[in-house]
Amino acid sequence: MSIRLTEANRAIHAALAKAHNLAVNISVTVCDADGRLVAFQRMDGALAEADLASIGKALASVTSGRPSGDESAVGQRYFPRGATIIGEGTPLLRRPGGLPIIRAGRVEGALGVGGTSDEQAVECALAGIDALEEKDDASKA
């Protein structure tokens, strides 16, 4: 299974809400396990380059299965499912702000945030991931 559009939108909404609380303008990307775009939002006033940054961070995270800024992921092999996207020229961005979406031990996608400091990007990405986990916990209850 991979991340669904409704889930991606919920995660993006949470990341945007966190950005609003931090008074920053961001772009947020959610991709599936293959690195394909599921959902994307760019806040008014976000840097023009923020879109590529959020996509690159999500892709770096989904292909490594680790946060995009994780130095230990550099030089490791990529998951073969993301190879097509990389071959198509989508950039990998190994800066903090991309987090994998892992459920039942499998990488089902990733969320990337661009357009702000590394620390704030991670805060926004964590808010998005937390929104997915909250729903998962509620459905198990």
XYZ file of N, CA and C in Angstrom:
423
model
N 0.837 -1.178 0.000
C 0.000 0.000 0.000
C 0.882 1.242 0.000
N 0.354 2.298 -0.518
C 1.079 3.557 -0.577
C 0.194 4.663 -0.005
N 0.755 5.789 0.172
C 0.028 6.938 0.733
C -1.114 7.344 -0.201
N -2.256 7.625 0.362
C -3.435 8.032 -0.408
C -3.556 9.549 -0.424
N -4.277 10.071 -1.393
C -4.433 11.514 -1.541
C -5.037 12.145 -0.293
N -6.042 11.530 0.288
C -6.655 12.117 1.493
C -5.653 12.194 2.634
N -4.817 11.183 2.759
C -3.775 11.194 3.784
C -2.736 12.262 3.491
N -2.331 12.359 2.234
C -1.344 13.357 1.833
C -1.863 14.766 2.116
N -3.119 15.004 1.797
C -3.703 16.321 2.055
C -3.780 16.626 3.552
N -4.087 15.624 4.366
C -4.122 15.819 5.820
C -2.732 16.190 6.345
N -1.706 15.496 5.857
C -0.334 15.787 6.279
C 0.088 17.186 5.839
N -0.249 17.536 4.612
C 0.098 18.864 4.103
C -0.607 19.944 4.910
N -1.872 19.737 5.210
C -2.622 20.720 5.996
C -1.942 20.953 7.351
N -1.514 19.884 8.008
C -0.840 20.005 9.305
C 0.497 20.736 9.173
N 1.241 20.444 8.115
C 2.521 21.130 7.895
C 2.304 22.620 7.626
N 1.277 22.943 6.848
C 0.964 24.349 6.567
C 0.504 25.078 7.830
N -0.264 24.405 8.666
C -0.711 25.009 9.926
C 0.491 25.316 10.822
N 1.449 24.408 10.868
C 2.663 24.635 11.663
C 3.441 25.819 11.088
N 3.545 25.890 9.768
C 4.241 27.013 9.135
C 3.557 28.326 9.482
N 2.239 28.326 9.469
C 1.485 29.527 9.831
C 1.808 29.935 11.271
N 1.857 28.962 12.182
C 2.206 29.240 13.577
C 3.626 29.783 13.726
N 4.523 29.329 12.861
C 5.915 29.797 12.885
C 6.105 31.091 12.097
N 5.042 31.545 11.415
C 5.078 32.759 10.583
C 6.099 32.644 9.452
N 6.090 31.473 8.793
C 6.944 31.260 7.623
C 6.081 30.774 6.465
N 6.567 30.954 5.250
C 5.868 30.507 4.044
C 6.663 29.370 3.420
N 5.986 28.263 3.188
C 6.665 27.052 2.728
C 5.970 26.437 1.526
N 6.658 25.474 0.941
C 6.076 24.537 -0.012
C 6.169 23.164 0.629
N 5.147 22.347 0.401
C 5.103 20.999 0.970
C 4.776 20.009 -0.137
N 5.518 18.927 -0.163
C 5.309 17.861 -1.141
C 5.116 16.543 -0.420
N 4.186 15.744 -0.895
C 4.060 14.361 -0.449
C 4.176 13.490 -1.696
N 5.083 12.518 -1.625
C 5.243 11.580 -2.743
C 4.932 10.175 -2.246
N 4.666 9.282 -3.188
C 4.400 7.891 -2.831
C 5.715 7.122 -2.738
N 5.623 5.821 -2.522
C 6.810 4.987 -2.345
C 7.698 4.932 -3.578
N 7.141 5.267 -4.735
C 7.925 5.304 -5.972
C 8.546 6.670 -6.221
N 8.273 7.623 -5.351
C 8.781 8.978 -5.538
C 7.890 9.841 -6.408
N 6.730 9.323 -6.774
C 5.791 10.073 -7.616
C 4.970 11.036 -6.761
N 4.716 12.208 -7.297
C 3.964 13.235 -6.600
C 2.544 12.764 -6.294
N 2.121 12.925 -5.034
C 0.751 12.643 -4.629
C 0.031 13.968 -4.403
N 0.689 14.895 -3.694
C 0.075 16.194 -3.408
C 1.170 17.237 -3.177
N 0.819 18.479 -3.476
C 1.766 19.586 -3.336
C 1.002 20.865 -3.032
N 1.556 21.684 -2.151
C 0.999 23.010 -1.865
C 2.143 23.991 -1.695
N 1.947 25.203 -2.223
C 2.920 26.287 -2.047
C 2.161 27.468 -1.459
N 2.591 27.898 -0.278
C 1.936 29.012 0.390
C 2.196 30.310 -0.371
N 1.246 31.231 -0.305
C 1.461 32.565 -0.850
C 2.707 33.148 -0.186
N 3.569 33.725 -0.984
C 4.775 34.352 -0.458
C 5.950 33.420 -0.277
N 5.775 32.136 -0.559
C 6.897 31.197 -0.437
C 7.914 31.476 -1.536
N 9.162 31.223 -1.237
C 10.220 31.412 -2.219
C 9.934 30.602 -3.484
N 10.311 31.139 -4.615
C 10.060 30.452 -5.884
C 10.743 29.088 -5.932
N 11.901 28.973 -5.298
C 12.655 27.727 -5.312
C 12.151 26.710 -4.301
N 11.218 27.134 -3.446
C 10.739 26.250 -2.385
C 10.059 25.002 -2.939
N 9.452 25.114 -4.118
C 8.781 23.939 -4.680
C 9.770 22.829 -5.001
N 10.857 23.175 -5.672
C 11.862 22.156 -5.997
C 12.542 21.632 -4.744
N 12.725 22.488 -3.753
C 13.338 22.050 -2.498
C 12.456 21.018 -1.802
N 11.150 21.275 -1.736
C 10.271 20.324 -1.054
C 10.203 18.998 -1.809
N 10.181 19.058 -3.116
C 10.164 17.840 -3.929
C 11.478 17.072 -3.755
N 12.596 17.776 -3.813
C 13.908 17.140 -3.675
C 14.116 16.496 -2.319
N 13.606 17.145 -1.265
C 13.728 16.580 0.082
C 12.844 15.345 0.234
N 11.635 15.397 -0.295
C 10.751 14.228 -0.231
C 11.376 13.057 -0.984
N 11.925 13.323 -2.145
C 12.531 12.254 -2.942
C 13.765 11.672 -2.255
N 14.602 12.536 -1.681
C 15.781 12.040 -0.964
C 15.361 11.142 0.195
N 14.288 11.520 0.862
C 13.821 10.741 2.003
C 13.194 9.412 1.582
N 12.350 9.435 0.555
C 11.694 8.191 0.149
C 12.688 7.199 -0.455
N 13.714 7.681 -1.129
C 14.671 6.758 -1.740
C 15.654 6.168 -0.741
N 15.860 6.859 0.390
C 16.777 6.335 1.405
C 16.041 5.686 2.567
N 14.757 6.060 2.745
C 14.012 5.571 3.888
C 14.390 6.263 5.177
N 15.080 7.403 5.061
C 15.557 8.162 6.216
C 15.263 9.643 6.016
N 15.399 10.437 7.075
C 15.238 11.885 6.894
C 16.221 12.412 5.845
N 15.787 13.387 5.072
C 16.611 13.886 3.963
C 17.929 14.498 4.411
N 18.026 14.975 5.630
C 19.268 15.567 6.123
C 20.156 14.591 6.857
N 19.800 13.311 6.881
C 20.552 12.288 7.591
C 21.849 12.006 6.846
N 22.956 12.412 7.448
C 24.267 12.236 6.802
C 24.621 10.768 6.590
N 24.084 9.879 7.412
C 24.409 8.464 7.250
C 23.799 7.870 5.989
N 22.831 8.576 5.383
C 22.199 8.066 4.158
C 23.044 8.358 2.918
N 23.989 9.296 3.027
C 24.823 9.644 1.882
C 25.677 8.441 1.495
N 25.677 8.113 0.230
C 26.472 7.006 -0.275
C 25.794 5.654 -0.165
N 24.626 5.595 0.471
C 23.911 4.327 0.545
C 23.130 4.107 -0.735
N 22.750 2.884 -0.959
C 21.975 2.588 -2.165
C 20.557 3.119 -2.006
N 19.946 3.399 -3.134
C 18.579 3.882 -3.142
C 17.627 2.722 -3.306
N 16.395 2.898 -2.820
C 15.375 1.905 -3.077
C 15.125 1.899 -4.580
N 15.089 0.738 -5.212
C 14.936 0.670 -6.665
C 13.674 1.354 -7.186
N 12.626 1.443 -6.362
C 11.375 2.029 -6.833
C 11.543 3.503 -7.172
N 12.475 4.196 -6.548
C 12.685 5.609 -6.830
C 13.633 5.872 -7.986
N 14.203 4.823 -8.551
C 15.205 4.985 -9.608
C 14.658 5.682 -10.850
N 13.418 5.416 -11.206
C 12.825 6.035 -12.395
C 12.746 7.545 -12.231
N 12.306 8.003 -11.080
C 12.185 9.436 -10.825
C 13.557 10.104 -10.880
N 14.542 9.467 -10.289
C 15.901 10.015 -10.312
C 16.401 10.069 -11.756
N 16.137 9.015 -12.511
C 16.548 8.972 -13.910
C 15.873 10.026 -14.763
N 14.669 10.443 -14.368
C 13.947 11.488 -15.090
C 14.478 12.884 -14.772
N 15.409 12.956 -13.826
C 16.039 14.232 -13.529
C 15.493 14.983 -12.337
N 14.607 14.382 -11.579
C 14.111 15.037 -10.373
C 15.263 15.126 -9.382
N 15.486 16.321 -8.825
C 16.646 16.495 -7.954
C 16.461 15.844 -6.586
N 17.547 15.327 -6.045
C 17.579 14.874 -4.660
C 18.181 16.011 -3.849
N 17.577 16.355 -2.751
C 18.098 17.423 -1.914
C 18.310 16.869 -0.514
N 19.547 16.719 -0.147
C 19.894 16.115 1.136
C 20.052 17.158 2.237
N 19.046 17.987 2.384
C 18.999 18.959 3.473
C 17.823 18.588 4.373
N 17.883 18.950 5.623
C 16.774 18.622 6.525
C 15.439 19.197 6.046
N 14.385 18.444 6.304
C 13.046 18.875 5.916
C 12.252 17.817 5.183
N 12.865 16.686 4.891
C 12.163 15.565 4.261
C 12.121 14.393 5.222
N 10.944 13.798 5.385
C 10.784 12.658 6.291
C 10.037 11.530 5.592
N 10.496 10.295 5.817
C 9.778 9.163 5.216
C 8.471 8.898 5.944
N 7.520 8.370 5.223
C 6.263 7.901 5.811
C 6.395 6.384 5.880
N 6.562 5.873 7.090
C 6.812 4.448 7.301
C 5.657 3.867 8.102
N 5.056 2.825 7.544
C 3.980 2.118 8.235
C 4.218 0.624 8.085
N 4.021 -0.064 9.191
C 4.234 -1.520 9.223
C 5.630 -1.870 8.703
N 6.600 -1.025 9.013
C 7.978 -1.278 8.629
C 8.309 -1.016 7.168
N 7.355 -0.481 6.408
C 7.581 -0.230 4.977
C 7.499 1.256 4.680
N 8.357 1.717 3.783
C 8.304 3.097 3.329
C 7.151 3.218 2.343
N 6.143 4.032 2.692
C 4.970 4.198 1.841
C 4.960 5.541 1.130
N 5.930 6.380 1.433
C 6.005 7.692 0.823
C 6.913 8.583 1.639
N 6.848 9.881 1.364
C 7.649 10.846 2.116
C 7.009 12.219 2.007
N 7.348 13.061 2.962
C 6.885 14.443 2.988
C 8.104 15.339 3.007
N 8.122 16.359 2.143
C 9.239 17.301 2.105
C 8.755 18.721 2.242
N 9.519 19.540 2.975
C 9.197 20.948 3.197
C 10.380 21.796 2.751
N 10.084 22.818 1.958
C 11.115 23.751 1.513
C 10.658 25.182 1.697
N 11.624 26.100 1.744
C 11.292 27.514 1.784
C 11.596 28.212 3.080
N 12.155 27.506 4.049
C 12.461 28.102 5.341
C 13.751 27.498 5.878
N 14.113 27.831 7.105
C 15.341 27.286 7.686
C 15.216 25.767 7.841
N 16.345 25.108 7.947
C 16.331 23.657 8.125
C 15.523 23.259 9.359
N 15.719 23.980 10.460
C 15.026 23.651 11.706
C 13.508 23.807 11.551
N 13.082 24.894 10.937
C 11.645 25.116 10.752
C 11.054 24.133 9.749
N 11.820 23.770 8.731
C 11.347 22.774 7.762
C 11.105 21.437 8.449
N 12.009 21.057 9.342
C 11.838 19.800 10.081
C 10.614 19.883 10.992
N 10.413 21.012 11.666
C 9.230 21.184 12.527
C 7.937 21.007 11.728
N 7.895 21.629 10.554
C 6.698 21.532 9.709
C 6.505 20.118 9.199
N 7.600 19.462 8.786
C 7.510 18.082 8.300
C 7.043 17.148 9.410
N 7.552 17.334 10.615
C 7.122 16.505 11.747
C 5.640 16.682 12.034
N 5.145 17.909 11.910
C 3.712 18.151 12.116
C 2.900 17.359 11.097
N 3.364 17.310 9.854
C 2.677 16.536 8.827
C 2.693 15.048 9.111
N 3.837 14.530 9.497
C 3.955 13.105 9.816
C 3.111 12.771 11.040
N 3.130 13.649 12.040
C 2.323 13.424 13.245
C 0.837 13.336 12.911
N 0.378 14.142 11.969
C -1.033 14.109 11.576
C -1.410 12.751 10.991
N -0.498 12.123 10.285
C -0.752 10.782 9.750
C -0.795 9.752 10.867
N 0.117 9.868 11.825
C 0.176 8.911 12.922
C -1.029 9.035 13.835
N -1.519 10.264 14.051
C -2.698 10.466 14.897
C -3.908 9.747 14.296
N -4.092 9.850 13.004
C -5.216 9.188 12.335
C -5.070 7.672 12.418
N -3.815 7.200 12.211
C -3.578 5.761 12.289
C -3.894 5.235 13.683
N -3.490 5.985 14.728
C -3.758 5.576 16.093
C -5.259 5.556 16.376
N -5.972 6.545 15.872
C -7.417 6.634 16.099
C -8.154 5.472 15.431
N -7.678 5.044 14.265
C -8.365 3.966 13.553
C -8.112 2.604 14.226
N -7.040 2.495 15.020
C -6.737 1.246 15.729
C -7.535 1.125 17.027
N -7.994 2.269 17.533
C -8.700 2.259 18.828
C -10.085 1.660 18.723
